[in-house]
């Protein structure tokens, strides 16, 4: 399904069209069509898919596969390299005192990720605290407080307070000895201008070191535009992709990354606090392309 | 840009007839970008082709009209044949299942509100005993709405809570029992087994799957396979208000054989509406 068998399907296309081992224009066209279908099925943004396939087509026509590499593997390698270019340089969270603000659409995993980040930093020996700035979702306060009990992070929130800026300002004194502060915020979307306005103000007040977009691996074509509006409102610095334990290929999340140009730091791989991993572009693309370890397969080390 | 705006912009100012193939190409991209899944787009375009098989060229108005018909037809197939309010069973037990964060708990709150307004009595089972704050979340809604929520502490057995809620409803002759469950991924075997156990114990009359309108077509497709061995009877599509493009509903209607009962169009209590194909078509085509 989806990209699962991209590489075998490409080989099949190749075999169908020509028995010989050189690539002609028609073969490339046919392969590009397969690649497009596969990317679209994995919910990679349409424009991005078209851009990619243009680049792939250009390169396939102009470049020669190195000796010993079959043309179809070479095309796959190009696909891989172009996708890798989108993911940019991989970058990690800094293990140092800082303030992190989490933003994103409804129900993507922001609050759960706050818990995971706390566990991550506490294990690295940094004292960590939460500021409960989701003033909209029922029991967001209790959810974060429970996570503070589970992780040992310090908790600050004002129950019933509807102004997140006020909550943050009061947290400053309370959390002054805490090294890593994690600010949880409400879910919001680009159509809700009041909520976008709210997050812009909160961002100004918090002046965070990192503004992380929390995005779910199952989100579709909307991921790109939604990420862009949050980028405009808050100036994102990084992305965390959640729910990678499901079957979503995260093509939408990839499009969000392409749209914002910021690095992916971490991925969520389950409901539990320990289900949290450092992002590996290689593994991510392996999954998107249904190829296991693409670098080993393509010998591109 | 919404589906509506895109279709409106299509070949604007061009009053003459346009080749059928150009419509096909344009529709292909517009529909995909609106989150209609590839399979569904291909189905729509095949239908479109069939309708105009004898024509080479087509007027814009004619093309849009026939697209509208095809889309409406897809949506109509997902219309439920039973009216939840008129099922002769007391209590009617409905269990809600779905992937994490798709709106189960919010749907239960909004549905309780709707039922209460129609004079029905409701009890809710807080059978998500896993997620931090889940019990407080559903209890908050219960308090606001004046609806009884049966709950225990975090970590306790979800089936037992569902069972208690049903007993509670029987003893008091209530109309509805709504069972909230923890979000889960099809890949998590333990949680899937737990869900089956709740179903075995509670024997719900109906099981509703919640789906997020922003979810990718691939995710929706996978959900259908994951639910192969968990039978469900109906679907609630949530977060339609966040969907500027509004295409996902067509894939859901096309890919699931189960009917869509409700649409979530916001987080407020009155923002759950009965599924209405005409309403969706109107929203898109004006
Ligand atoms: N399977 C899985 N579930 C996750 C992951 N991350 C979060 N979740 C679940 O997703 C659901 C939503 O998570 P929340 O943390 O409440 O999401 P949120 O973005 O804070 O939601 P709002 O505050 O309502 O916008 C919960 O059921 C979490 O347990 C993950 O990596 N894998
Ligand atoms: N805008 C909008 N938000 C919604 C809608 N339905 C649910 N939400 C929001 O989505 C988030 C998740 O909703 P929940 O009802 O907690 O989802 P859930 O499926 O119970 O989540 P888990 O129990 O964690 O799996 C919350 O922030 C809700 O307010 C909707 O129709 N529109
Ligand atoms: Mg939250
Ligand atoms: Mg819930």
XYZ file of C-alpha atoms and ligand atoms in Angstrom:
653
model
C 0.000 0.000 0.000
C 0.979 3.582 -0.583
C 4.711 3.703 -0.987
C 5.248 0.305 0.479
C 6.402 -1.206 -2.667
C 7.660 1.785 -4.502
C 10.974 0.258 -5.303
C 9.536 -3.012 -6.550
C 6.825 -1.218 -8.439
C 9.447 0.926 -10.135
C 11.371 -2.151 -11.106
C 8.182 -3.638 -12.479
C 7.460 -0.528 -14.546
C 10.950 -0.615 -15.819
C 10.743 -4.259 -16.759
C 7.400 -3.816 -18.494
C 8.617 -1.079 -20.730
C 11.964 -2.305 -21.709
C 13.915 -5.452 -21.462
C 17.140 -3.581 -21.806
C 19.002 -1.797 -19.093
C 19.277 1.719 -20.439
C 16.808 4.419 -19.568
C 14.925 6.182 -22.276
C 12.558 9.113 -21.927
C 9.417 7.001 -21.890
C 10.684 4.824 -19.138
C 11.486 7.877 -17.071
C 8.042 9.330 -17.698
C 6.385 6.119 -16.625
C 8.536 5.880 -13.521
C 7.835 9.467 -12.593
C 4.138 8.704 -12.808
C 4.602 5.826 -10.386
C 6.577 8.011 -8.042
C 3.948 10.726 -8.186
C 1.170 8.300 -7.417
C 3.113 6.899 -4.527
C 3.916 10.311 -3.073
C 0.337 11.490 -3.469
C -0.943 8.359 -1.795
C 1.375 9.085 1.104
C -0.259 12.532 1.249
C 2.714 14.530 0.167
C 1.409 17.915 -0.907
C 0.384 18.091 -4.585
C 2.564 21.092 -5.470
C 5.508 19.579 -3.673
C 5.001 16.310 -5.534
C 4.921 18.110 -8.864
C 8.033 20.133 -8.003
C 9.825 17.000 -6.960
C 8.907 15.073 -10.039
C 10.087 17.924 -12.247
C 13.461 17.866 -10.523
C 13.668 14.109 -10.716
C 12.817 14.138 -14.377
C 15.452 16.750 -15.105
C 18.147 14.958 -13.204
C 17.265 11.563 -14.645
C 17.623 12.899 -18.148
C 20.847 14.738 -17.534
C 22.758 12.471 -15.211
C 24.235 9.077 -15.847
C 24.008 6.318 -13.258
C 27.434 5.407 -11.851
C 28.918 2.156 -13.010
C 27.340 -0.866 -11.396
C 24.096 0.887 -10.461
C 20.944 -0.015 -12.334
C 19.085 2.929 -13.817
C 15.984 2.259 -11.727
C 18.005 2.266 -8.532
C 19.590 5.447 -9.690
C 16.202 7.106 -10.097
C 15.235 5.934 -6.637
C 18.445 7.398 -5.346
C 17.532 10.740 -6.906
C 14.105 10.571 -5.272
C 15.757 9.856 -1.956
C 18.252 12.689 -2.283
C 15.618 15.216 -3.254
C 13.433 14.230 -0.294
C 16.425 14.350 2.011
C 17.130 17.871 0.804
C 13.667 18.919 1.998
C 14.313 17.560 5.455
C 17.396 19.727 5.531
C 20.201 19.263 7.963
C 19.106 17.259 10.921
C 19.338 19.140 14.151
C 18.841 18.224 17.775
C 17.296 19.875 20.777
C 19.967 21.589 22.802
C 20.555 20.105 26.210
C 20.667 23.413 28.059
C 18.395 25.775 29.997
C 15.722 27.176 27.672
C 12.072 27.999 27.184
C 10.096 25.880 24.721
C 6.631 26.700 23.483
C 4.478 24.022 21.831
C 1.934 24.949 19.162
C -0.284 23.071 16.720
C -3.693 21.979 15.534
C -6.326 20.352 17.761
C -5.510 16.993 19.263
C -2.137 16.515 17.574
C -0.300 15.618 20.779
C 1.044 18.898 22.196
C 0.277 18.180 25.835
C 1.469 14.584 25.651
C 4.642 15.823 23.960
C 5.152 18.325 26.808
C 5.221 15.289 29.106
C 7.665 13.468 26.851
C 9.974 16.478 26.631
C 9.960 16.827 30.415
C 10.954 13.211 30.831
C 13.670 13.698 28.200
C 15.223 16.784 29.854
C 14.905 15.488 33.407
C 16.781 12.354 32.374
C 19.522 14.625 31.042
C 19.714 16.208 34.489
C 17.947 19.490 33.776
C 15.177 20.692 36.076
C 12.012 21.113 34.054
C 8.708 22.898 34.558
C 5.363 23.248 32.777
C 3.333 26.376 32.196
C -0.308 25.498 31.480
C -1.307 28.059 28.841
C -4.102 26.026 27.205
C -7.085 28.000 28.457
C -9.636 26.434 26.108
C -9.679 22.656 26.175
C -11.613 21.206 29.118
C -9.227 19.605 31.642
C -6.088 20.672 29.770
C -4.961 21.911 33.201
C -5.518 18.517 34.887
C -3.941 16.666 31.963
C -0.717 18.656 32.274
C -0.753 18.477 36.069
C -1.051 14.689 35.881
C 1.903 14.648 33.491
C 3.901 16.728 35.963
C 3.182 14.124 38.647
C 4.267 11.361 36.283
C 7.505 13.045 35.242
C 8.506 15.092 38.271
C 8.319 18.339 36.311
C 7.203 21.384 38.273
C 3.729 22.600 37.373
C 2.368 26.094 37.080
C -1.162 26.971 36.018
C -4.043 29.174 37.107
C -7.303 27.309 36.966
C -10.092 29.317 35.382
C -7.795 32.072 34.084
C -8.625 32.776 30.433
C -5.668 34.931 29.516
C -2.590 32.812 28.720
C -0.268 35.839 28.808
C -1.243 36.474 32.410
C -0.576 32.839 33.285
C 2.853 32.965 31.722
C 3.773 36.240 33.407
C 2.886 34.849 36.808
C 4.845 31.670 36.147
C 8.109 33.578 35.789
C 8.586 34.092 39.521
C 7.284 30.604 40.390
C 9.590 28.834 37.959
C 12.616 31.098 38.305
C 14.871 28.254 39.441
C 13.744 25.897 36.718
C 16.136 25.309 33.811
C 13.821 24.105 31.060
C 10.357 25.634 30.831
C 7.765 24.041 28.607
C 4.729 26.115 27.664
C 1.659 24.095 26.584
C -0.884 25.933 24.428
C -4.372 25.296 23.031
C -5.008 23.606 19.724
C -5.816 26.060 16.951
C -6.238 26.297 13.182
C -5.559 28.910 10.551
C -9.231 29.748 10.062
C -9.610 30.995 13.615
C -8.164 34.494 13.651
C -8.866 35.068 17.365
C -6.802 32.036 18.297
C -3.999 33.040 15.927
C -4.013 36.455 17.500
C -3.871 34.883 20.955
C -0.825 32.763 20.090
C 0.978 35.728 18.529
C 0.562 37.680 21.764
C 1.599 34.745 23.897
C 4.704 34.206 21.784
C 5.678 37.854 22.307
C 5.228 37.558 26.071
C 7.066 34.245 26.401
C 9.915 35.113 24.047
C 10.818 31.423 23.804
C 14.078 29.911 22.589
C 12.165 27.295 20.654
C 8.671 27.352 19.172
C 7.905 23.791 18.185
C 5.134 22.761 15.840
C 3.600 19.499 17.026
C 2.122 17.719 14.036
C 0.485 14.345 13.708
C 1.754 11.802 11.150
C -1.785 11.283 9.873
C -2.489 14.863 8.782
C -3.042 15.341 5.071
C -2.762 18.093 2.489
C -3.682 20.733 5.053
C -0.474 20.279 6.960
C 1.507 22.655 4.750
C -0.843 25.650 4.794
C -1.621 25.178 8.490
C 2.075 25.084 9.313
C 2.621 28.209 7.273
C 0.018 30.178 9.187
C 1.538 29.106 12.515
C 4.962 29.980 11.128
C 3.698 33.462 10.304
C 2.053 33.850 13.707
C 4.856 32.521 15.894
C 8.045 32.016 13.897
C 8.485 28.277 14.359
C 11.976 26.959 15.105
C 11.350 23.226 14.892
C 8.901 20.388 14.376
C 7.914 17.323 16.393
C 6.002 14.642 14.492
C 3.693 12.523 16.655
C 1.769 9.272 16.226
C 4.480 7.690 14.092
C 3.400 4.379 15.641
C 0.286 4.414 13.463
C 0.333 3.757 9.767
C 0.314 7.327 8.537
C 3.193 7.843 6.125
C 3.626 11.387 7.387
C 3.646 12.833 3.874
C 1.602 15.721 5.270
C 4.155 16.317 7.999
C 6.896 16.262 5.373
C 5.002 18.942 3.474
C 4.789 21.024 6.653
C 8.550 20.775 7.011
C 9.029 21.765 3.369
C 6.729 24.718 3.918
C 8.457 26.033 7.052
C 12.056 25.066 6.388
C 12.708 24.263 10.048
C 14.236 20.997 11.294
C 12.376 18.055 12.764
C 13.746 17.363 16.246
C 11.848 14.421 17.642
C 9.125 11.922 16.822
C 6.425 10.446 19.036
C 5.935 6.711 18.678
C 3.201 5.927 21.196
C 0.980 7.147 24.008
C 3.546 6.441 26.721
C 6.042 9.055 27.862
C 9.011 6.925 26.852
C 7.683 6.587 23.298
C 9.841 9.428 22.053
C 12.801 9.290 19.692
C 15.339 11.572 18.134
C 14.354 12.172 14.534
C 16.296 10.302 11.897
C 15.709 11.514 8.318
C 16.962 8.206 7.016
C 14.419 6.149 8.958
C 11.687 8.628 8.160
C 12.282 8.410 4.419
C 12.646 4.669 4.613
C 9.134 4.557 5.975
C 7.757 7.076 3.512
C 9.303 5.193 0.627
C 8.564 1.783 2.090
C 12.193 0.831 1.729
C 13.573 -0.153 5.116
C 17.017 1.412 5.115
C 17.167 3.388 1.877
C 20.835 4.289 2.240
C 21.950 0.724 2.573
C 19.709 -0.241 -0.299
C 20.937 2.532 -2.536
C 24.465 2.557 -1.318
C 24.524 6.300 -0.820
C 26.200 6.378 2.573
C -8.093 28.333 -1.011
C -11.274 26.355 -0.566
C -12.600 23.829 -3.040
C -15.371 26.284 -3.785
C -13.002 29.119 -4.640
C -10.847 26.873 -6.749
C -13.762 25.600 -8.772
C -14.967 29.168 -9.125
C -11.601 30.239 -10.474
C -11.387 27.395 -12.887
C -11.088 28.792 -16.420
C -12.705 31.991 -15.276
C -13.559 34.426 -18.005
C -13.416 31.667 -20.550
C -16.948 31.390 -21.818
C -16.285 29.067 -24.681
C -16.289 25.359 -24.486
C -13.167 23.724 -23.133
C -11.744 20.300 -23.888
C -12.919 17.563 -21.591
C -9.350 16.493 -20.896
C -8.479 19.937 -19.539
C -11.280 19.678 -17.025
C -10.048 16.265 -16.041
C -6.525 17.557 -15.431
C -7.710 20.574 -13.492
C -10.151 18.579 -11.389
C -7.472 16.037 -10.631
C -5.223 18.615 -9.038
C -7.957 20.609 -7.326
C -9.543 17.568 -5.727
C -6.251 16.124 -4.556
C -5.211 19.412 -3.053
C -8.504 19.489 -1.204
C -7.605 16.219 0.534
C -9.789 13.973 -1.562
C -7.853 10.721 -1.671
C -6.222 9.541 -4.869
C -8.582 6.584 -5.206
C -11.614 8.754 -4.704
C -10.344 11.339 -7.175
C -9.841 8.624 -9.756
C -13.359 7.356 -9.135
C -14.794 10.861 -9.528
C -12.905 11.434 -12.766
C -14.014 8.093 -14.171
C -17.616 8.983 -13.455
C -17.041 12.366 -15.046
C -15.566 10.754 -18.136
C -18.477 8.334 -18.391
C -21.009 11.122 -18.185
C -19.438 12.951 -21.075
C -18.113 10.081 -23.060
C -19.531 11.422 -26.317
C -18.305 14.998 -25.841
C -14.897 16.339 -26.684
C -15.595 19.825 -25.434
C -17.664 21.035 -22.531
C -19.046 24.263 -21.146
C -17.710 25.333 -17.772
C -21.160 25.499 -16.208
C -22.006 22.083 -17.558
C -18.767 20.582 -16.220
C -19.274 22.029 -12.747
C -22.880 20.891 -12.668
C -21.905 17.336 -13.448
C -19.081 17.354 -10.905
C -21.600 18.536 -8.347
C -23.909 15.650 -9.200
C -21.134 13.097 -8.849
C -20.022 14.507 -5.503
C -23.567 14.599 -4.174
C -24.057 11.011 -5.216
C -20.969 9.971 -3.245
C -22.231 11.780 -0.171
C -25.734 10.388 -0.449
C -24.404 6.848 -0.295
C -23.151 7.562 3.211
C -26.517 8.664 4.572
C -27.682 6.575 7.520
C -30.910 4.661 7.092
C -31.854 4.671 10.771
C -32.749 7.567 13.008
C -30.870 7.323 16.284
C -33.705 9.005 18.118
C -36.223 6.435 17.008
C -34.543 3.167 17.715
C -36.792 1.096 19.871
C -34.340 0.110 22.534
C -33.787 1.306 26.051
C -31.140 2.086 26.910
C -29.444 2.479 23.543
C -25.775 1.855 24.207
C -23.298 3.620 21.911
C -19.576 3.084 22.172
C -17.099 5.533 20.626
C -13.791 4.379 19.230
C -11.056 5.965 17.151
C -7.467 6.977 16.721
C -5.979 9.322 19.351
C -7.250 12.856 19.391
C -9.940 12.495 16.723
C -12.669 13.964 18.938
C -14.336 11.056 20.767
C -14.748 12.818 24.077
C -15.874 16.112 22.553
C -18.369 14.228 20.371
C -19.859 12.489 23.392
C -20.272 15.838 25.141
C -21.866 17.439 22.090
C -24.127 14.448 21.445
C -25.246 14.381 25.096
C -26.146 18.030 24.714
C -28.119 17.326 21.532
C -29.950 14.375 23.073
C -30.742 16.261 26.242
C -32.222 19.087 24.202
C -34.479 16.541 22.518
C -35.736 15.417 25.895
C -33.652 12.243 26.116
C -31.883 11.058 29.250
C -28.195 10.186 28.995
C -25.450 8.634 31.098
C -21.787 8.626 30.071
C -19.181 5.969 30.864
C -15.693 7.422 31.374
C -13.952 4.346 29.978
C -10.813 6.178 28.933
C -8.874 5.429 32.089
C -5.529 5.773 30.353
C -4.865 9.268 29.074
C -3.815 11.925 31.578
C -6.762 14.209 32.263
C -9.257 12.116 30.279
C -11.541 11.472 33.239
C -11.459 15.127 34.306
C -12.231 16.168 30.719
C -15.398 14.099 30.408
C -16.442 14.945 33.985
C -16.062 18.629 33.198
C -18.488 18.231 30.299
C -20.885 16.205 32.450
C -20.935 18.925 35.105
C -21.501 21.663 32.543
C -24.311 19.760 30.859
C -25.883 18.312 33.992
C -25.259 14.766 32.781
C -24.203 11.890 34.977
C -20.732 10.510 34.243
C -19.845 7.106 35.663
C -16.122 7.008 36.382
C -13.425 5.400 38.474
C -9.782 6.269 38.917
C -7.080 6.311 36.273
C -5.884 2.866 35.341
C -9.056 1.017 36.362
C -10.818 -1.468 34.108
C -12.685 0.325 31.289
C -15.083 -2.586 30.709
C -16.250 -2.544 34.306
C -17.051 1.151 34.052
C -19.031 0.646 30.853
C -20.904 -2.173 32.541
C -21.708 0.019 35.570
C -23.019 2.790 33.351
C -25.338 0.388 31.548
C -26.608 -0.967 34.889
C -27.141 2.594 36.021
C -29.196 3.342 32.894
C -31.257 0.173 33.255
C -32.063 0.850 36.888
C -33.218 4.372 36.080
C -34.807 3.670 32.730
C -32.520 6.085 30.864
C -32.529 6.434 27.075
C -28.834 6.488 26.163
C -25.490 5.225 27.413
C -22.467 6.810 25.703
C -19.155 5.061 26.274
C -15.945 7.091 25.904
C -12.804 5.054 25.222
C -9.096 5.793 25.039
C -7.708 6.759 21.661
C -5.613 4.021 20.135
C -3.632 3.075 17.110
C -4.464 -0.023 15.157
C -0.863 -1.073 15.627
C -1.158 -1.304 19.407
C -2.260 -4.857 20.032
C -2.829 -4.532 23.782
C -5.077 -1.547 23.380
C -6.932 -3.183 20.515
C -7.545 -6.237 22.676
C -8.763 -4.005 25.467
C -11.207 -2.375 23.068
C -12.532 -5.762 22.015
C -13.006 -6.615 25.655
C -15.047 -3.480 26.302
C -17.187 -4.423 23.319
C -17.647 -7.954 24.592
C -18.658 -6.817 28.040
C -20.773 -3.811 27.154
C -22.323 -5.305 24.013
C -23.080 -1.865 22.605
C -26.041 -1.553 20.248
C -23.948 0.714 18.086
C -20.267 1.526 17.760
C -19.231 4.829 16.261
C -15.840 5.590 14.812
C -14.598 9.167 15.025
C -12.472 10.443 12.166
C -10.539 13.697 11.932
C -11.386 15.680 8.790
C -7.751 16.733 8.571
C -6.514 13.169 8.494
C -4.715 12.140 5.388
C -6.300 9.836 2.875
C -3.719 7.209 3.650
C -4.599 7.297 7.335
C -8.276 6.943 6.560
C -7.615 4.070 4.250
C -5.513 2.357 6.884
C -8.235 2.875 9.440
C -10.606 0.877 7.298
C -8.225 -2.035 7.300
C -7.471 -1.741 10.984
C -11.131 -1.876 11.790
C -11.642 -5.055 9.836
C -11.988 -7.085 12.986
C -13.659 -4.401 15.068
C -17.058 -3.899 13.606
C -18.497 -0.424 13.788
C -21.842 0.896 12.638
C -21.377 4.534 11.952
C -18.937 7.392 11.594
C -18.608 10.870 13.056
C -16.392 13.250 11.078
C -14.912 15.929 13.322
C -13.062 19.215 12.886
C -14.748 20.041 9.580
C -14.547 23.685 10.631
C -10.752 23.569 10.437
C -10.840 22.238 6.922
C -10.643 25.164 4.547
C -10.683 22.808 1.596
C -13.331 20.408 2.716
C -12.386 17.420 0.593
C -11.800 14.703 3.176
C -15.480 14.075 3.682
C -15.716 12.709 0.129
C -12.997 10.153 0.710
C -14.631 9.127 3.957
C -18.027 8.765 2.297
C -16.473 6.880 -0.601
C -14.080 4.601 1.252
C -16.120 3.502 4.269
C -19.223 1.467 3.721
C -20.609 2.549 7.100
C -22.856 5.611 7.135
C -21.854 9.003 8.537
C -24.156 10.068 11.362
C -22.764 13.376 12.557
C -20.405 16.152 11.622
C -18.297 18.010 14.189
C -18.024 21.623 13.097
C -16.435 23.210 16.173
C -15.706 22.697 19.833
C -18.870 24.283 21.186
C -21.679 22.066 22.415
C -24.043 23.045 19.610
C -21.358 22.356 16.990
C -22.292 18.766 16.249
C -24.806 18.490 13.430
C -26.571 15.555 11.784
C -24.907 14.465 8.566
C -26.345 16.414 5.677
C -25.029 15.901 2.109
C -26.936 18.882 0.682
C -25.419 21.124 3.334
C -21.909 20.068 2.331
C -22.588 20.516 -1.380
C -24.082 23.948 -0.732
C -21.041 24.914 1.271
C -18.786 23.990 -1.605
C -20.773 25.161 -4.602
C -22.725 27.970 -2.985
N -0.301 6.562 19.471
C 0.163 7.762 19.791
N -0.653 8.615 20.420
C -0.171 9.830 20.748
C 1.153 10.241 20.471
N 1.308 11.507 20.936
C 0.108 11.852 21.473
N -0.790 10.840 21.373
C -2.210 10.787 21.768
O -2.932 11.734 21.022
C -4.047 12.196 21.768
C -4.044 13.699 21.798
O -2.917 14.117 22.544
P -2.860 15.492 23.324
O -1.490 15.581 23.897
O -4.006 15.644 24.226
O -2.995 16.498 22.098
P -3.044 18.084 22.124
O -2.386 18.536 20.868
O -2.503 18.595 23.394
O -4.612 18.326 22.033
P -5.426 19.701 22.271
O -4.785 20.342 23.447
O -6.817 19.268 22.492
O -5.275 20.476 21.000
C -3.933 11.536 23.129
O -4.769 10.400 23.124
C -2.481 11.122 23.209
O -2.294 9.979 24.040
C 2.014 9.307 19.786
O 3.174 9.573 19.469
N 1.452 8.089 19.478
N -12.258 22.847 15.851
C -12.721 21.667 16.251
N -12.077 21.032 17.238
C -12.545 19.833 17.641
C -13.693 19.231 17.063
N -13.882 18.041 17.677
C -12.891 17.919 18.599
N -12.081 19.006 18.591
C -10.879 19.290 19.409
O -9.923 18.268 19.189
C -9.167 18.001 20.364
C -9.258 16.529 20.704
O -10.620 16.215 21.002
P -11.029 15.076 22.036
O -12.508 15.032 22.088
O -10.282 15.217 23.298
O -10.491 13.814 21.220
P -10.434 12.295 21.688
O -10.637 11.465 20.471
O -11.332 12.066 22.826
O -8.908 12.213 22.141
P -8.193 11.016 22.971
O -9.175 10.600 24.005
O -6.966 11.652 23.511
O -7.901 9.964 21.961
C -9.762 18.914 21.437
O -8.975 20.086 21.510
C -11.149 19.232 20.895
O -11.626 20.461 21.375
C -14.363 19.932 15.990
O -15.358 19.483 15.404
N -13.831 21.148 15.642
Mg -3.351 19.847 24.794
Mg -10.963 11.276 24.701
